[in-house]
Amino acid sequence: MAAKQTFAPHIAESGQRAAARSDTSAGSETRDATFSIWRGAGATGKLQDYSTRVSEGMVVLDAVHQIQAEGATDLAVRWNCKAGKCGSCSAEINGMPRLMCMTRLSELDLAKPVTVEPMRAFPVVKDLVTDVSSNFRAKKRIRKFTPRPPDAPDGTWRMMQADADRVQEFRKCIECFLCQDVCHVLRDHQLHEQFIGPRLLVHAAQLEMHPLDILDRTEELKESHGIGYCNITKCCTKVCPENITITDNAIIPLKERVIDRHYDPLGKLVRLIRGKSGKREEGGGTREEGRGSGKR
C-alpha cells in the first residue's frame, strides 16, 4: 500500500525535474499550445485536452513532462534517455508513429491541438504506455546466432569486410517498435502470434546475413515467422528513427532466400541430384552449400 501511495508523487517529481531541465535549454519566446493526450487504462480511454506554454527548441516529450508538472501528475508515459537512443517514448503524434523526444514542436502546427496517443498495434496499459511484450516473446522464437567453428587455431575467424559491414545497419535498431506499430498486419489485424513483424525480420536478417552464422532459418521465416504476410508497403522504413532501410535491405532479401529455398524448382532439382538437400552439417548447425562465409 505504501508503494502505491508514493507512486504518484514520484511521477510528479520526475516530470518536474524533466520540465526544469527543458526550461534551461529552451528559447525565451513562449506561446500557448494545446495537446490532446490519450488518457485511460486498458481498452477504455479518451483524448483529454491540456493547455501549456511552449517555447522554441522544445520537443513533444518536454511538453508532456510540463503537463505532468503542472497538474496531470498521474499521466503515465514511458521514457528514459530523451536522446532518441533508448526507444522508450514511442507514441503516435498527430496519427504518425514517432519518438516524442525527437519530434520538435517547430515541426508541428500548433494552431490546432497536437494529438498524442499510445501505439495502436499494442494493448494499452495506461495512458501513453503500451504492452510491447509480444515482441520479446516473438524474439525468443528466432534461433540464436550460431557461428561456424573457428577458422584459425587461435579461435578466430576470417571474413570479408563487406560481409561484416552489411549487418551493421541492422544493429542500429533501438527497438522503439515504431515499425511494428505502423505495420498493418499488426496494427489492423493484430496477428502478433503469426507474424513477427519488421523489427524482428531485421533481427532475423542480422543473423541470416552474418558471415559466420551457419543456420538456415528460411523454414521458420516461411511458416512460424509469417514473412509472407508482408506485402512490402515500406511504411516501416518510413518511420524508422535510425533510418534503417528495413524493406529493401532486410525483408526483401529474406523473402528472396525463402523463395530460392522453398519455391525454386531448379534449385530443388539440383538438390535432388546432389542427394544432400543442398545442406551439410557443420559445427552443430546447418548451412546451404555455396553460402560460404559471405551469405548473400
Coordinates of C-alpha atoms in Angstrom, one line a residue:
M1 CA 0.0 0.0 0.0
A2 CA 2.9 2.4 0.9
A3 CA 4.4 1.8 -2.6
K4 CA 1.1 2.8 -4.2
Q5 CA 0.8 5.9 -2.1
T6 CA 4.3 7.2 -3.1
F7 CA 4.0 6.2 -6.8
A8 CA 2.1 9.3 -7.9
P9 CA 4.4 11.8 -6.1
H10 CA 7.4 10.1 -7.7
I11 CA 5.8 10.6 -11.2
A12 CA 5.1 14.3 -10.4
E13 CA 8.7 14.9 -9.1
S14 CA 10.2 13.1 -12.2
G15 CA 8.0 15.3 -14.5
Q16 CA 9.0 18.5 -12.6
R17 CA 12.7 17.7 -12.9
A18 CA 12.4 16.9 -16.6
A19 CA 10.5 20.1 -17.2
A20 CA 13.1 22.1 -15.3
R21 CA 15.9 20.7 -17.5
S22 CA 13.9 21.6 -20.6
D23 CA 13.5 25.2 -19.4
T24 CA 17.2 25.7 -19.2
S25 CA 17.7 24.8 -22.9
A26 CA 14.6 26.2 -24.4
G27 CA 14.3 29.6 -26.1
S28 CA 12.8 32.7 -24.4
E29 CA 9.8 33.3 -26.6
T30 CA 6.7 31.4 -25.4
R31 CA 3.3 30.7 -26.8
D32 CA 0.2 28.7 -25.8
A33 CA -0.3 25.3 -27.2
T34 CA -3.0 22.6 -26.7
F35 CA -2.2 18.9 -26.5
S36 CA -4.9 16.2 -26.8
I37 CA -3.4 13.3 -24.9
W38 CA -4.9 9.9 -24.6
R39 CA -6.0 9.1 -21.1
G40 CA -7.2 5.8 -19.8
A41 CA -6.4 2.2 -18.9
G42 CA -6.8 -0.9 -20.9
A43 CA -9.1 -0.7 -23.8
T44 CA -11.0 2.3 -22.4
G45 CA -9.9 5.9 -22.7
K46 CA -10.4 9.2 -24.4
L47 CA -8.4 12.2 -25.6
Q48 CA -8.2 14.9 -23.0
D49 CA -7.0 18.5 -23.8
Y50 CA -4.2 20.2 -21.9
S51 CA -3.1 23.8 -22.5
T52 CA 0.5 24.8 -21.7
R53 CA 3.1 27.4 -22.6
V54 CA 5.8 26.1 -25.0
S55 CA 9.0 27.7 -26.2
E56 CA 11.5 27.4 -29.0
G57 CA 13.5 24.2 -29.0
M58 CA 11.0 22.1 -27.1
V59 CA 10.0 18.6 -28.2
V60 CA 6.8 16.8 -27.6
L61 CA 8.2 14.9 -24.6
D62 CA 9.1 18.3 -23.0
A63 CA 5.5 19.4 -23.3
V64 CA 4.2 16.1 -21.8
H65 CA 6.6 16.5 -18.9
Q66 CA 5.5 20.1 -18.4
I67 CA 1.8 19.0 -18.4
Q68 CA 2.7 16.4 -15.8
A69 CA 4.4 19.0 -13.7
E70 CA 1.6 21.5 -14.0
G71 CA -1.1 19.2 -12.7
A72 CA -1.6 15.9 -14.6
T73 CA 0.6 14.1 -12.1
D74 CA -0.9 10.7 -12.8
L75 CA -0.2 10.9 -16.6
A76 CA 1.7 7.7 -17.5
V77 CA 4.4 8.0 -20.1
R78 CA 7.4 5.7 -20.8
W79 CA 10.8 7.4 -21.4
N80 CA 14.4 7.2 -20.5
C81 CA 17.2 8.8 -22.4
K82 CA 15.5 11.8 -24.1
A83 CA 18.1 11.4 -26.9
G84 CA 16.5 9.2 -29.4
K85 CA 18.5 6.1 -28.4
C86 CA 16.5 4.1 -25.9
G87 CA 13.3 3.8 -28.0
S88 CA 11.1 4.1 -24.9
C89 CA 9.0 7.2 -25.7
S90 CA 7.3 5.8 -28.8
A91 CA 3.8 7.2 -29.4
E92 CA 1.5 8.4 -32.2
I93 CA 1.8 12.2 -32.7
N94 CA -0.9 13.5 -35.0
G95 CA -1.6 10.0 -36.1
M96 CA 2.1 9.3 -37.1
P97 CA 4.2 6.8 -35.1
R98 CA 7.2 8.8 -33.8
L99 CA 9.5 9.2 -30.8
M100 CA 8.3 12.0 -28.6
C101 CA 11.8 13.1 -27.7
M102 CA 12.7 13.5 -31.4
T103 CA 9.6 15.4 -32.5
R104 CA 10.2 19.1 -32.3
L105 CA 7.2 21.3 -31.7
S106 CA 8.5 23.6 -34.5
E107 CA 7.7 20.7 -36.9
L108 CA 4.0 20.7 -35.9
D109 CA 1.1 23.0 -36.5
L110 CA 0.4 24.5 -33.0
A111 CA -2.5 26.5 -34.3
K112 CA -4.6 23.3 -33.6
P113 CA -4.4 20.7 -30.9
V114 CA -1.5 18.2 -31.1
T115 CA -2.7 14.7 -30.6
V116 CA -0.5 12.3 -28.6
E117 CA -1.8 8.8 -28.4
P118 CA -0.3 5.4 -27.5
M119 CA 0.9 3.0 -30.2
R120 CA -2.2 1.3 -31.6
A121 CA -0.6 -2.0 -32.5
F122 CA -0.2 -3.0 -28.8
P123 CA -2.5 -3.2 -25.8
V124 CA -2.7 0.0 -23.7
V125 CA -1.5 -0.4 -20.1
K126 CA -2.3 3.2 -19.1
D127 CA -2.4 6.5 -20.9
L128 CA 0.6 6.5 -23.3
V129 CA 2.2 3.3 -22.0
T130 CA 1.6 0.1 -24.1
D131 CA 2.4 -3.5 -23.5
V132 CA 5.1 -4.4 -26.1
S133 CA 5.9 -7.8 -24.6
S134 CA 4.7 -9.7 -27.6
N135 CA 7.8 -8.5 -29.4
F136 CA 10.0 -10.1 -26.8
R137 CA 8.1 -13.4 -27.0
A138 CA 8.5 -13.4 -30.7
K139 CA 12.2 -12.7 -30.5
K140 CA 12.7 -15.8 -28.3
R141 CA 11.3 -17.9 -31.2
I142 CA 14.1 -16.9 -33.6
R143 CA 17.0 -19.3 -33.4
K144 CA 20.1 -17.6 -32.0
F145 CA 23.4 -16.7 -33.6
T146 CA 25.3 -20.0 -34.3
P147 CA 28.8 -19.4 -35.7
R148 CA 30.8 -22.0 -37.6
P149 CA 33.9 -23.4 -36.0
P150 CA 36.9 -21.0 -35.8
D151 CA 39.0 -20.7 -38.9
A152 CA 42.3 -20.5 -37.1
P153 CA 43.9 -22.4 -34.3
D154 CA 43.8 -19.3 -32.1
G155 CA 40.0 -19.4 -32.1
T156 CA 39.4 -16.6 -34.5
W157 CA 37.5 -16.3 -37.8
R158 CA 38.3 -14.8 -41.2
M159 CA 35.6 -12.9 -43.1
M160 CA 35.3 -10.2 -45.8
Q161 CA 34.9 -6.7 -44.5
A162 CA 32.0 -6.1 -46.9
D163 CA 30.1 -9.1 -45.3
A164 CA 30.7 -7.7 -41.8
D165 CA 29.6 -4.2 -42.8
R166 CA 26.3 -5.5 -44.3
V167 CA 24.8 -6.4 -40.9
Q168 CA 26.0 -3.3 -39.1
E169 CA 23.0 -1.3 -40.3
F170 CA 20.6 -3.8 -38.6
R171 CA 22.4 -3.4 -35.3
K172 CA 21.4 0.3 -35.1
C173 CA 17.9 -0.7 -34.2
I174 CA 16.8 0.8 -30.8
E175 CA 13.7 -1.4 -30.5
C176 CA 11.3 1.5 -30.4
F177 CA 8.8 -0.7 -32.2
L178 CA 7.5 2.1 -34.4
C179 CA 7.9 -0.1 -37.4
Q180 CA 5.8 -2.7 -35.6
D181 CA 3.2 -0.1 -34.9
V182 CA 2.9 1.1 -38.5
C183 CA 2.7 -2.4 -40.0
H184 CA -0.9 -3.0 -41.0
V185 CA -0.6 -6.8 -40.3
L186 CA 0.0 -6.0 -36.6
R187 CA -1.8 -2.7 -36.3
D188 CA -5.1 -3.5 -38.2
H189 CA -5.2 -7.4 -38.0
Q190 CA -3.4 -8.0 -34.7
L191 CA -1.5 -11.1 -36.0
H192 CA 1.2 -10.9 -33.4
E193 CA 1.5 -14.6 -32.9
Q194 CA 1.5 -15.4 -36.7
F195 CA 3.8 -12.6 -37.9
I196 CA 7.0 -11.4 -36.1
G197 CA 6.9 -8.0 -37.8
P198 CA 9.5 -5.8 -39.4
R199 CA 11.6 -5.2 -36.3
L200 CA 12.2 -8.9 -35.8
L201 CA 12.6 -9.5 -39.5
V202 CA 15.5 -7.1 -39.2
H203 CA 16.8 -9.2 -36.3
A204 CA 16.5 -12.3 -38.4
A205 CA 18.3 -10.7 -41.3
Q206 CA 21.1 -9.7 -39.0
L207 CA 21.5 -13.4 -38.1
E208 CA 20.9 -14.8 -41.6
M209 CA 23.3 -12.4 -43.3
H210 CA 26.1 -12.7 -40.7
P211 CA 29.2 -14.1 -42.4
L212 CA 29.8 -16.5 -39.6
D213 CA 26.3 -17.8 -38.9
I214 CA 25.6 -21.3 -40.2
L215 CA 21.8 -21.8 -39.6
D216 CA 19.2 -21.8 -42.3
R217 CA 16.1 -20.1 -40.9
T218 CA 14.1 -20.0 -44.1
E219 CA 11.6 -22.7 -43.0
E220 CA 10.7 -20.7 -39.8
L221 CA 10.6 -17.5 -41.8
K222 CA 8.1 -19.1 -44.2
E223 CA 6.0 -20.8 -41.6
S224 CA 6.0 -19.7 -37.9
H225 CA 7.5 -16.2 -38.5
G226 CA 5.0 -15.4 -41.3
I227 CA 7.2 -13.4 -43.7
G228 CA 4.6 -14.0 -46.4
Y229 CA 2.2 -11.6 -44.6
C230 CA 4.5 -8.7 -45.5
N231 CA 3.4 -7.0 -48.8
I232 CA 6.3 -4.5 -48.9
T233 CA 4.5 -1.2 -48.4
K234 CA 7.7 0.3 -46.9
C235 CA 5.8 2.0 -44.1
C236 CA 8.2 0.5 -41.6
T237 CA 11.2 2.1 -43.4
K238 CA 9.5 5.5 -43.4
V239 CA 9.0 5.7 -39.6
C240 CA 12.4 4.2 -38.5
P241 CA 14.2 6.9 -36.4
E242 CA 17.5 5.2 -37.2
N243 CA 16.9 5.3 -40.9
I244 CA 17.4 1.6 -41.3
T245 CA 16.3 0.5 -44.8
I246 CA 14.1 -2.2 -43.4
T247 CA 12.2 -3.3 -46.5
D248 CA 14.9 -3.2 -49.2
N249 CA 17.9 -4.3 -47.2
A250 CA 16.3 -6.8 -44.7
I251 CA 12.8 -8.0 -45.7
I252 CA 13.2 -8.4 -49.5
P253 CA 16.5 -10.3 -49.2
L254 CA 14.9 -12.7 -46.7
K255 CA 11.9 -13.2 -49.0
E256 CA 14.3 -14.0 -51.8
R257 CA 16.0 -16.6 -49.6
V258 CA 12.7 -18.2 -48.8
I259 CA 11.7 -18.3 -52.5
D260 CA 15.1 -19.7 -53.5
R261 CA 15.0 -22.4 -50.9
H262 CA 11.4 -23.5 -51.0
Y263 CA 9.8 -22.4 -54.3
D264 CA 12.6 -22.5 -56.9
P265 CA 12.1 -25.7 -59.0
L266 CA 15.6 -25.6 -60.5
G267 CA 17.1 -25.3 -57.0
K268 CA 15.0 -28.3 -55.9
L269 CA 16.2 -30.3 -58.9
V270 CA 19.8 -29.5 -58.2
R271 CA 19.5 -30.5 -54.5
L272 CA 17.7 -33.7 -55.5
I273 CA 20.5 -34.6 -57.9
R274 CA 23.1 -33.9 -55.3
G275 CA 21.1 -36.0 -52.8
K276 CA 22.0 -33.8 -49.9
S277 CA 19.1 -31.3 -50.0
G278 CA 21.6 -28.6 -50.5
K279 CA 22.9 -28.7 -46.9
R280 CA 25.7 -30.1 -44.9
E281 CA 26.2 -30.5 -41.2
E282 CA 28.8 -28.1 -39.8
G283 CA 29.5 -27.2 -36.2
G284 CA 26.2 -28.5 -34.9
G285 CA 24.1 -26.4 -37.3
T286 CA 23.1 -26.5 -40.9
R287 CA 24.2 -24.4 -43.8
E288 CA 23.4 -24.2 -47.5
E289 CA 26.0 -25.3 -50.0
G290 CA 27.7 -22.4 -51.6
R291 CA 26.9 -19.8 -49.0
G292 CA 30.4 -19.9 -47.6
S293 CA 31.5 -17.1 -45.3
G294 CA 29.7 -14.5 -47.4
K295 CA 26.0 -15.2 -47.1
R296 CA 24.2 -13.3 -49.8

